[in-house]
C-alpha positions as a Markdown table, in Angstrom:
| # | Residue | x | y | z |
|---|---|---|---|---|
| 1 | Unk | 0.0 | 0.0 | 0.0 |
| 2 | Unk | 1.4 | 3.4 | -1.0 |
| 3 | Unk | 0.4 | 6.8 | 0.2 |
| 4 | Unk | 1.0 | 10.2 | -1.2 |
| 5 | Unk | 4.3 | 11.7 | 0.0 |
| 6 | Unk | 4.1 | 15.4 | 0.6 |
| 7 | Unk | 6.9 | 17.6 | -0.8 |
| 8 | Unk | 9.1 | 19.5 | 1.6 |
| 9 | Unk | 7.2 | 22.7 | 0.9 |
| 10 | Unk | 3.8 | 21.0 | 1.4 |
| 11 | Unk | 5.0 | 19.7 | 4.8 |
| 12 | Unk | 6.3 | 23.1 | 5.7 |
| 13 | Unk | 3.1 | 25.0 | 5.0 |
| 14 | Unk | 0.7 | 22.1 | 5.8 |
| 15 | Unk | -1.3 | 22.6 | 2.6 |
| 16 | Unk | -1.6 | 21.1 | -0.8 |
| 17 | Unk | -2.1 | 23.3 | -3.8 |
| 18 | Unk | -5.1 | 22.7 | -6.1 |
| 19 | Unk | -3.2 | 20.9 | -8.9 |
| 20 | Unk | -4.5 | 20.3 | -12.3 |
| 21 | Unk | -8.3 | 20.8 | -12.7 |
| 22 | Unk | -10.6 | 17.8 | -13.0 |
| 23 | Unk | -13.0 | 18.0 | -15.9 |
| 24 | Unk | -16.6 | 18.4 | -14.8 |
| 25 | Unk | -18.6 | 15.4 | -16.0 |
| 26 | Unk | -22.0 | 15.4 | -17.6 |
| 27 | Unk | -24.9 | 15.7 | -15.0 |
| 28 | Unk | -25.8 | 12.3 | -13.6 |
| 29 | Unk | -29.5 | 12.7 | -14.6 |
| 30 | Unk | -30.8 | 12.6 | -11.1 |
| 31 | Unk | -31.2 | 15.2 | -8.4 |
| 32 | Unk | -28.7 | 15.5 | -5.5 |
| 33 | Unk | -30.9 | 13.7 | -2.9 |
| 34 | Unk | -31.6 | 10.9 | -5.3 |
| 35 | Unk | -27.9 | 10.4 | -5.9 |
| 36 | Unk | -27.1 | 10.7 | -2.2 |
| 37 | Unk | -29.7 | 8.0 | -1.4 |
| 38 | Unk | -28.1 | 5.6 | -3.9 |
| 39 | Unk | -24.7 | 6.2 | -2.4 |
| 40 | Unk | -26.0 | 5.6 | 1.1 |
| 41 | Unk | -27.8 | 2.4 | 0.2 |
| 42 | Unk | -24.5 | 0.9 | -0.9 |
| 43 | Unk | -23.1 | 1.5 | 2.6 |
| 44 | Unk | -26.2 | 0.6 | 4.5 |
| 45 | Unk | -26.2 | -2.7 | 2.8 |
| 46 | Unk | -22.9 | -3.4 | 4.5 |
| 47 | Unk | -23.7 | -3.2 | 8.2 |
| 48 | Unk | -22.7 | -2.1 | 10.6 |
| 49 | Unk | -22.9 | 1.3 | 8.9 |
| 50 | Unk | -21.6 | 4.0 | 11.3 |
| 51 | Unk | -22.1 | 7.6 | 10.6 |
| 52 | Unk | -19.7 | 10.1 | 12.1 |
| 53 | Unk | -22.0 | 12.5 | 14.0 |
| 54 | Unk | -20.9 | 15.6 | 15.8 |
| 55 | Unk | -24.1 | 17.6 | 15.8 |
| 56 | Unk | -23.0 | 20.0 | 13.1 |
| 57 | Unk | -25.1 | 20.7 | 10.1 |
| 58 | Unk | -23.2 | 18.4 | 7.7 |
| 59 | Unk | -23.0 | 15.3 | 9.9 |
| 60 | Unk | -26.6 | 15.9 | 11.0 |
| 61 | Unk | -27.8 | 16.0 | 7.4 |
| 62 | Unk | -25.8 | 12.9 | 6.5 |
| 63 | Unk | -27.2 | 11.0 | 9.5 |
| 64 | Unk | -30.8 | 12.1 | 8.8 |
| 65 | Unk | -30.5 | 11.1 | 5.1 |
| 66 | Unk | -29.0 | 7.7 | 6.1 |
| 67 | Unk | -31.7 | 7.0 | 8.7 |
| 68 | Unk | -34.5 | 7.9 | 6.3 |
| 69 | Unk | -33.1 | 5.7 | 3.5 |
| 70 | Unk | -32.6 | 2.7 | 5.8 |
| 71 | Unk | -36.2 | 2.9 | 7.2 |
| 72 | Unk | -37.6 | 3.3 | 3.7 |
| 73 | Unk | -35.7 | 0.3 | 2.3 |
| 74 | Unk | -36.1 | -1.9 | 5.4 |
| 75 | Unk | -32.3 | -2.0 | 5.9 |
| 76 | Unk | -30.4 | -2.1 | 9.3 |
| 77 | Unk | -30.4 | 1.4 | 10.6 |
| 78 | Unk | -27.1 | 3.3 | 10.6 |
| 79 | Unk | -25.5 | 3.9 | 14.0 |
| 80 | Unk | -24.3 | 7.4 | 14.9 |
| 81 | Unk | -20.8 | 7.5 | 16.3 |
| 82 | Unk | -19.9 | 10.6 | 18.3 |
| 83 | Unk | -16.5 | 11.7 | 19.6 |
| 84 | Unk | -16.9 | 13.7 | 22.8 |
| 85 | Unk | -14.2 | 15.9 | 24.2 |
| 86 | Unk | -14.8 | 16.7 | 27.9 |
| 87 | Unk | -11.5 | 18.6 | 28.2 |
| 88 | Unk | -12.3 | 20.8 | 25.2 |
| 89 | Unk | -15.3 | 23.0 | 25.8 |
| 90 | Unk | -15.1 | 24.5 | 22.3 |
| 91 | Unk | -15.9 | 21.1 | 20.9 |
| 92 | Unk | -19.1 | 20.6 | 22.9 |
| 93 | Unk | -22.2 | 20.1 | 20.8 |
| 94 | Unk | -24.2 | 17.9 | 23.1 |
| 95 | Unk | -27.4 | 20.1 | 22.9 |
| 96 | Unk | -27.4 | 20.0 | 19.1 |
| 97 | Unk | -26.7 | 16.3 | 19.1 |
| 98 | Unk | -29.7 | 15.6 | 21.4 |
| 99 | Unk | -32.0 | 17.8 | 19.3 |
| 100 | Unk | -31.1 | 15.9 | 16.1 |
| 101 | Unk | -31.3 | 12.5 | 17.7 |
| 102 | Unk | -34.7 | 13.3 | 19.3 |
| 103 | Unk | -36.0 | 14.6 | 15.9 |
| 104 | Unk | -34.9 | 11.4 | 14.2 |
| 105 | Unk | -36.1 | 9.1 | 17.0 |
| 106 | Unk | -32.6 | 7.5 | 17.1 |
| 107 | Unk | -31.9 | 5.8 | 20.4 |
| 108 | Unk | -28.7 | 3.8 | 19.6 |
| 109 | Unk | -25.4 | 5.7 | 19.4 |
| 110 | Unk | -21.7 | 4.9 | 19.9 |
| 111 | Unk | -20.0 | 7.5 | 22.1 |
| 112 | Unk | -16.3 | 7.6 | 22.3 |
| 113 | Unk | -14.9 | 9.8 | 25.1 |
| 114 | Unk | -11.6 | 11.5 | 24.0 |
| 115 | Unk | -9.1 | 13.1 | 26.3 |
| 116 | Unk | -5.7 | 13.3 | 24.7 |
| 117 | Unk | -5.9 | 10.1 | 22.7 |
| 118 | Unk | -6.3 | 12.0 | 19.4 |
| 119 | Unk | -3.3 | 14.2 | 20.0 |
| 120 | Unk | -1.3 | 14.5 | 16.8 |
| 121 | Unk | 1.5 | 12.3 | 18.3 |
| 122 | Unk | -0.7 | 10.5 | 20.8 |
| 123 | Unk | -1.5 | 6.8 | 21.2 |
| 124 | Unk | -3.7 | 6.5 | 18.1 |
| 125 | Unk | -1.6 | 8.5 | 15.7 |
| 126 | Unk | 1.8 | 7.2 | 16.8 |
| 127 | Unk | 1.4 | 3.6 | 15.5 |
| 128 | Unk | 0.0 | 4.9 | 12.2 |
| 129 | Unk | 3.0 | 7.3 | 11.8 |
| 130 | Unk | 5.5 | 4.5 | 12.5 |
| 131 | Unk | 3.8 | 2.2 | 10.1 |
| 132 | Unk | 3.1 | 4.6 | 7.2 |
| 133 | Unk | 5.2 | 7.7 | 7.9 |
| 134 | Unk | 3.8 | 11.1 | 7.0 |
| 135 | Unk | 0.5 | 11.0 | 5.2 |
| 136 | Unk | -2.1 | 13.4 | 4.0 |
| 137 | Unk | -4.3 | 14.4 | 5.7 |
| 138 | Unk | -2.2 | 14.5 | 8.9 |
| 139 | Unk | -5.1 | 14.5 | 11.3 |
| 140 | Unk | -6.4 | 10.9 | 10.7 |
| 141 | Unk | -6.5 | 9.8 | 14.4 |
| 142 | Unk | -10.2 | 10.7 | 14.9 |
| 143 | Unk | -11.3 | 8.9 | 11.8 |
| 144 | Unk | -9.1 | 5.9 | 12.4 |
| 145 | Unk | -10.6 | 5.7 | 15.9 |
| 146 | Unk | -14.1 | 5.6 | 14.5 |
| 147 | Unk | -13.0 | 3.0 | 11.9 |
| 148 | Unk | -12.0 | 0.8 | 14.7 |
| 149 | Unk | -15.6 | 0.5 | 15.7 |
| 150 | Unk | -16.8 | -0.1 | 12.1 |
| 151 | Unk | -14.7 | -3.2 | 11.4 |
| 152 | Unk | -16.4 | -5.4 | 8.8 |
| 153 | Unk | -18.8 | -2.7 | 7.9 |
| 154 | Unk | -18.7 | 0.9 | 6.8 |
| 155 | Unk | -18.0 | 4.4 | 8.1 |
| 156 | Unk | -19.5 | 7.5 | 6.5 |
| 157 | Unk | -18.4 | 11.1 | 7.3 |
| 158 | Unk | -19.7 | 14.5 | 6.3 |
| 159 | Unk | -16.4 | 15.7 | 4.9 |
| 160 | Unk | -16.8 | 18.1 | 2.0 |
| 161 | Unk | -19.8 | 20.0 | 3.3 |
| 162 | Unk | -18.0 | 23.3 | 3.4 |
| 163 | Unk | -16.8 | 22.8 | -0.2 |
| 164 | Unk | -20.1 | 21.7 | -1.6 |
| 165 | Unk | -22.7 | 23.7 | 0.5 |
| 166 | Unk | -20.6 | 26.7 | 1.4 |
| 167 | Unk | -20.4 | 30.3 | 0.1 |
| 168 | Unk | -19.2 | 30.7 | -3.5 |
| 169 | Unk | -17.6 | 33.5 | -5.4 |
| 170 | Unk | -21.0 | 34.5 | -6.9 |
| 171 | Unk | -22.9 | 34.2 | -3.6 |
| 172 | Unk | -22.8 | 37.9 | -2.7 |
| 173 | Unk | -24.2 | 38.9 | -6.2 |
| 174 | Unk | -26.9 | 36.2 | -5.9 |
| 175 | Unk | -27.9 | 37.5 | -2.5 |
| 176 | Unk | -28.0 | 41.1 | -3.8 |
| 177 | Unk | -30.2 | 40.2 | -6.7 |
| 178 | Unk | -32.6 | 38.3 | -4.4 |
| 179 | Unk | -32.9 | 41.2 | -2.0 |
| 180 | Unk | -36.5 | 42.5 | -1.9 |
| 181 | Unk | -35.9 | 45.5 | 0.4 |
| 182 | Unk | -32.9 | 47.8 | 0.7 |
| 183 | Unk | -29.7 | 45.9 | 0.0 |
| 184 | Unk | -27.2 | 45.4 | 2.8 |
| 185 | Unk | -24.4 | 47.9 | 2.0 |
| 186 | Unk | -21.8 | 45.2 | 3.2 |
| 187 | Unk | -22.7 | 43.3 | 0.0 |
| 188 | Unk | -21.3 | 46.0 | -2.3 |
| 189 | Unk | -17.6 | 45.4 | -1.8 |
| 190 | Unk | -18.2 | 41.6 | -1.9 |
| 191 | Unk | -20.0 | 41.9 | -5.2 |
| 192 | Unk | -17.2 | 44.1 | -6.6 |
| 193 | Unk | -14.6 | 41.6 | -5.6 |
| 194 | Unk | -16.5 | 38.7 | -7.1 |
| 195 | Unk | -16.8 | 40.5 | -10.4 |
| 196 | Unk | -13.2 | 41.8 | -10.5 |
| 197 | Unk | -11.0 | 40.6 | -13.3 |
| 198 | Unk | -8.6 | 37.7 | -12.5 |
| 199 | Unk | -5.4 | 39.8 | -12.1 |
| 200 | Unk | -7.1 | 42.0 | -9.5 |
| 201 | Unk | -8.5 | 39.0 | -7.7 |
| 202 | Unk | -5.1 | 37.5 | -7.7 |
| 203 | Unk | -3.6 | 40.6 | -6.2 |
| 204 | Unk | -6.3 | 40.6 | -3.5 |
| 205 | Unk | -5.6 | 37.0 | -2.7 |
| 206 | Unk | -1.8 | 37.7 | -2.4 |
| 207 | Unk | -2.6 | 40.3 | 0.3 |
| 208 | Unk | -4.9 | 38.1 | 2.2 |
| 209 | Unk | -3.2 | 34.6 | 2.1 |
| 210 | Unk | -2.7 | 33.1 | 5.5 |
| 211 | Unk | 1.0 | 33.0 | 6.5 |
| 212 | Unk | 2.1 | 30.3 | 8.9 |
| 213 | Unk | 4.3 | 32.1 | 11.4 |
| 214 | Unk | 7.1 | 29.5 | 11.2 |
| 215 | Unk | 7.5 | 29.8 | 7.4 |
| 216 | Unk | 10.6 | 31.5 | 6.2 |
| 217 | Unk | 10.3 | 34.3 | 3.7 |
| 218 | Unk | 11.4 | 32.5 | 0.5 |
| 219 | Unk | 9.1 | 29.6 | 1.2 |
| 220 | Unk | 6.2 | 32.0 | 2.1 |
| 221 | Unk | 6.6 | 33.8 | -1.2 |
| 222 | Unk | 6.2 | 30.5 | -3.1 |
| 223 | Unk | 3.2 | 29.3 | -1.0 |
| 224 | Unk | 1.6 | 32.7 | -1.3 |
| 225 | Unk | 1.9 | 32.7 | -5.1 |
| 226 | Unk | 0.3 | 29.2 | -5.3 |
| 227 | Unk | -2.5 | 30.1 | -3.0 |
| 228 | Unk | -3.3 | 33.3 | -4.9 |
| 229 | Unk | -3.3 | 31.4 | -8.2 |
| 230 | Unk | -5.7 | 28.9 | -6.9 |
| 231 | Unk | -8.0 | 31.5 | -5.4 |
| 232 | Unk | -8.0 | 33.5 | -8.7 |
| 233 | Unk | -8.9 | 30.4 | -10.7 |
| 234 | Unk | -12.2 | 30.0 | -9.0 |
| 235 | Unk | -15.1 | 30.2 | -11.4 |
| 236 | Unk | -17.9 | 32.8 | -11.0 |
| 237 | Unk | -20.4 | 30.0 | -12.0 |
| 238 | Unk | -21.6 | 28.5 | -8.7 |
| 239 | Unk | -21.9 | 25.0 | -10.0 |
| 240 | Unk | -18.5 | 25.0 | -11.6 |
| 241 | Unk | -16.9 | 26.4 | -8.4 |
| 242 | Unk | -18.6 | 23.7 | -6.4 |
| 243 | Unk | -16.9 | 21.1 | -8.6 |
| 244 | Unk | -13.5 | 22.9 | -8.4 |
| 245 | Unk | -13.6 | 23.0 | -4.6 |
| 246 | Unk | -14.8 | 19.4 | -4.1 |
| 247 | Unk | -12.2 | 18.0 | -6.5 |
| 248 | Unk | -9.3 | 20.0 | -5.0 |
| 249 | Unk | -6.2 | 17.9 | -5.0 |
| 250 | Unk | -6.0 | 17.9 | -1.2 |
| 251 | Unk | -9.5 | 16.5 | -0.9 |
| 252 | Unk | -8.9 | 13.8 | -3.5 |
| 253 | Unk | -5.7 | 12.6 | -1.9 |
| 254 | Unk | -7.2 | 12.7 | 1.5 |
| 255 | Unk | -10.1 | 10.5 | 0.5 |
| 256 | Unk | -7.8 | 8.0 | -1.1 |
| 257 | Unk | -5.7 | 7.9 | 2.1 |
| 258 | Unk | -8.7 | 7.3 | 4.3 |
| 259 | Unk | -10.1 | 4.6 | 2.0 |
| 260 | Unk | -6.8 | 2.8 | 2.0 |
| 261 | Unk | -6.6 | 3.0 | 5.8 |
| 262 | Unk | -10.1 | 1.6 | 6.0 |
| 263 | Unk | -9.2 | -1.3 | 3.7 |
| 264 | Unk | -6.5 | -2.3 | 6.3 |
| 265 | Unk | -9.1 | -3.3 | 8.8 |
| 266 | Unk | -12.0 | -4.2 | 6.6 |
| 267 | Unk | -13.9 | -0.9 | 6.7 |
| 268 | Unk | -15.6 | 0.7 | 3.6 |
| 269 | Unk | -15.0 | 4.4 | 4.1 |
| 270 | Unk | -17.2 | 6.9 | 2.4 |
| 271 | Unk | -17.5 | 10.7 | 2.0 |
| 272 | Unk | -20.9 | 10.9 | 0.2 |
| 273 | Unk | -20.8 | 14.7 | 0.0 |
| 274 | Unk | -17.6 | 14.6 | -2.0 |
| 275 | Unk | -18.6 | 11.7 | -4.2 |
| 276 | Unk | -18.3 | 12.9 | -7.9 |
| 277 | Unk | -21.9 | 11.9 | -8.8 |
| 278 | Unk | -23.3 | 13.9 | -5.8 |
| 279 | Unk | -21.1 | 16.9 | -6.5 |
| 280 | Unk | -22.0 | 16.9 | -10.2 |
| 281 | Unk | -25.7 | 16.7 | -9.3 |
| 282 | Unk | -25.4 | 19.5 | -6.8 |
| 283 | Unk | -23.4 | 21.6 | -9.3 |
| 284 | Unk | -26.1 | 21.1 | -11.9 |
| 285 | Unk | -28.8 | 22.1 | -9.5 |
| 286 | Unk | -26.9 | 25.1 | -8.4 |
| 287 | Unk | -26.4 | 26.4 | -11.9 |
| 288 | Unk | -24.7 | 29.8 | -12.4 |
| 289 | Unk | -26.3 | 31.6 | -9.5 |
| 290 | Unk | -26.3 | 28.9 | -6.8 |
| 291 | Unk | -28.1 | 29.9 | -3.5 |
| 292 | Unk | -27.8 | 32.9 | -1.3 |
| 293 | Unk | -25.7 | 31.2 | 1.3 |
| 294 | Unk | -24.9 | 28.0 | 3.2 |
| 295 | Unk | -28.1 | 28.1 | 5.1 |
| 296 | Unk | -30.3 | 28.4 | 2.0 |
| 297 | Unk | -28.3 | 25.6 | 0.4 |
| 298 | Unk | -28.8 | 23.3 | 3.3 |
| 299 | Unk | -32.5 | 24.2 | 3.5 |
| 300 | Unk | -32.9 | 23.5 | -0.3 |
| 301 | Unk | -31.3 | 20.1 | 0.0 |
| 302 | Unk | -32.4 | 18.9 | 3.5 |
| 303 | Unk | -35.3 | 20.9 | 4.7 |
| 304 | Unk | -37.5 | 17.8 | 4.9 |
| 305 | Unk | -35.0 | 15.9 | 7.1 |
| 306 | Unk | -34.0 | 18.2 | 10.0 |
| 307 | Unk | -35.4 | 21.0 | 12.2 |
| 308 | Unk | -35.0 | 24.5 | 10.8 |
| 309 | Unk | -33.0 | 25.5 | 13.8 |
| 310 | Unk | -30.3 | 22.8 | 13.0 |
| 311 | Unk | -30.1 | 23.8 | 9.3 |
| 312 | Unk | -29.9 | 27.5 | 10.2 |
| 313 | Unk | -27.4 | 27.3 | 13.1 |
| 314 | Unk | -24.3 | 29.6 | 12.8 |
| 315 | Unk | -22.1 | 28.1 | 15.5 |
| 316 | Unk | -19.4 | 25.5 | 14.8 |
| 317 | Unk | -17.3 | 23.5 | 17.1 |
| 318 | Unk | -13.5 | 23.7 | 17.1 |
| 319 | Unk | -11.1 | 20.8 | 17.9 |
| 320 | Unk | -7.6 | 22.2 | 17.8 |
| 321 | Unk | -7.1 | 21.8 | 21.6 |
| 322 | Unk | -8.0 | 18.1 | 21.3 |
| 323 | Unk | -5.4 | 17.4 | 18.6 |
| 324 | Unk | -2.6 | 19.4 | 20.0 |
| 325 | Unk | -2.7 | 18.3 | 23.6 |
| 326 | Unk | -0.3 | 16.9 | 26.2 |
| 327 | Unk | 1.7 | 14.6 | 24.0 |
| 328 | Unk | 2.4 | 17.5 | 21.6 |
| 329 | Unk | 3.4 | 19.8 | 24.3 |
| 330 | Unk | 5.6 | 17.2 | 25.9 |
| 331 | Unk | 7.4 | 16.6 | 22.6 |
| 332 | Unk | 7.7 | 20.3 | 21.8 |
| 333 | Unk | 9.1 | 21.1 | 25.2 |
| 334 | Unk | 12.1 | 18.9 | 24.7 |
| 335 | Unk | 12.4 | 19.3 | 20.9 |
| 336 | Unk | 15.8 | 20.6 | 19.7 |
| 337 | Unk | 14.7 | 21.7 | 16.3 |
| 338 | Unk | 15.9 | 18.6 | 14.5 |
| 339 | Unk | 14.1 | 16.8 | 11.7 |
| 340 | Unk | 12.5 | 19.8 | 9.8 |
| 341 | Unk | 13.9 | 21.6 | 6.8 |
| 342 | Unk | 15.4 | 24.8 | 8.3 |
| 343 | Unk | 15.7 | 26.3 | 4.9 |
| 344 | Unk | 11.9 | 26.5 | 4.9 |
| 345 | Unk | 11.0 | 26.6 | 8.6 |
| 346 | Unk | 12.1 | 28.6 | 11.6 |
| 347 | Unk | 12.3 | 25.9 | 14.3 |
| 348 | Unk | 12.0 | 28.5 | 17.1 |
| 349 | Unk | 8.7 | 29.9 | 15.8 |
| 350 | Unk | 7.4 | 26.4 | 15.1 |
| 351 | Unk | 8.1 | 25.3 | 18.7 |
| 352 | Unk | 6.5 | 28.4 | 20.0 |
| 353 | Unk | 3.4 | 27.6 | 18.0 |
| 354 | Unk | 3.2 | 24.0 | 19.3 |
| 355 | Unk | 3.5 | 25.3 | 22.9 |
| 356 | Unk | 0.9 | 28.1 | 22.4 |
| 357 | Unk | -2.7 | 27.8 | 23.8 |
| 358 | Unk | -4.1 | 27.2 | 20.3 |
| 359 | Unk | -1.5 | 25.8 | 17.8 |
| 360 | Unk | -2.1 | 26.4 | 14.1 |
| 361 | Unk | -3.6 | 23.3 | 12.5 |
| 362 | Unk | -1.3 | 23.5 | 9.4 |
| 363 | Unk | 1.7 | 22.8 | 11.6 |
| 364 | Unk | 0.6 | 19.1 | 12.1 |
| 365 | Unk | 2.6 | 17.7 | 9.2 |
| 366 | Unk | 5.7 | 19.4 | 10.5 |
| 367 | Unk | 5.0 | 17.9 | 14.0 |
| 368 | Unk | 4.8 | 14.5 | 12.4 |
| 369 | Unk | 8.1 | 15.1 | 10.5 |
| 370 | Unk | 9.9 | 16.2 | 13.6 |
| 371 | Unk | 8.4 | 13.4 | 15.8 |
| 372 | Unk | 9.4 | 10.7 | 13.4 |
| 373 | Unk | 12.9 | 12.0 | 13.1 |
| 374 | Unk | 13.2 | 11.7 | 16.9 |
| 375 | Unk | 11.9 | 8.1 | 17.1 |
| 376 | Unk | 13.9 | 4.9 | 17.2 |
| 377 | Unk | 11.8 | 2.9 | 14.8 |
| 378 | Unk | 11.0 | -0.6 | 16.1 |
| 379 | Unk | 8.7 | -3.2 | 14.8 |
| 380 | Unk | 7.7 | -4.1 | 18.3 |
| 381 | Unk | 4.2 | -3.0 | 19.0 |
| 382 | Unk | 3.7 | -1.3 | 15.7 |
| 383 | Unk | 0.1 | -1.1 | 14.7 |
| 384 | Unk | -1.2 | -1.7 | 18.2 |
| 385 | Unk | -3.1 | 0.9 | 20.2 |
| 386 | Unk | -4.5 | 0.7 | 23.7 |
| 387 | Unk | -7.9 | 2.4 | 23.5 |
| 388 | Unk | -10.7 | 2.8 | 26.0 |
| 389 | Unk | -13.9 | 0.9 | 25.2 |
| 390 | Unk | -16.8 | 2.8 | 23.6 |
| 391 | Unk | -20.2 | 3.0 | 25.1 |
| 392 | Unk | -23.6 | 2.6 | 23.5 |
| 393 | Unk | -26.6 | 4.7 | 24.6 |
């Protein structure tokens, strides 16, 4: 089994550029929900079918669609699997979870309590790193943990919701044209930006690109150029941009990696929202103008499945504290700067980031690089993790 190996620059910035565009296929001849149902039935037919469920809009929509399809077809119902983080208040979505489960009349759920087990160099990630080295995406520990409960069956996640359902370049203009009263003046600069010619949009992206604080200037210049080129290449056509975002090279490689990891333990892994047929159907339905925002997109696609309050929620959990926890801080405290490319990275700034209250997520690939360099690789115990049992409620 081979995995994609990141280039030194990709490791340093924690990001993969878009790569060559993937041609948009012909529409599948079915509406998005029809396509989604067909995808779900394939996985529901391979029980146990676990659905990663955080209580967020995407995972809630996926669970609702899977439960509805299973009941309609007389198949074993999917089981929601929820990772709970008692030490990370920013990740708490218990109230939203209960609201969705009550609405769906779902009583069985797997709950996995997480303290520091999902740390980037913790007890779940470490054996994977020793066995496979650096892989993309770096943060596979939570998914691998859920796969462990789905052995012999399937695991579905709502990855790709932001790309497929989120705001597009044309969204501000669509919203402006749909305004029946006085337009929100904040839309004007957004519309102007969306209609700007490509060179101007590229210059704007150059100014606004996120800069990892550990990246040295020459490396930053190269990353900045690639980021700006990718941003400027986004289509004004909502459907075409949906396809561009969903088929981004990072997303495609990430899905290939997770499917391969699932194969190791007999788990069929799926990301239905990023499936080409579903994306193509959604792109066709979006057309040029798309919808007026993420909420209206979710309502258009899933209004019959979930309470309006869930589809319209604006809050979102964050998990950085859970993946950069005690194991990361312990390693960073004693780290001497070895193992990373110092032509690209400032080790002092990188160490400071890992020891900060909220480390930057793109630094995880570098953490893996440095951690692996510090290890004495041994075959003893590789591939084994000691995990607490899950609980069913």
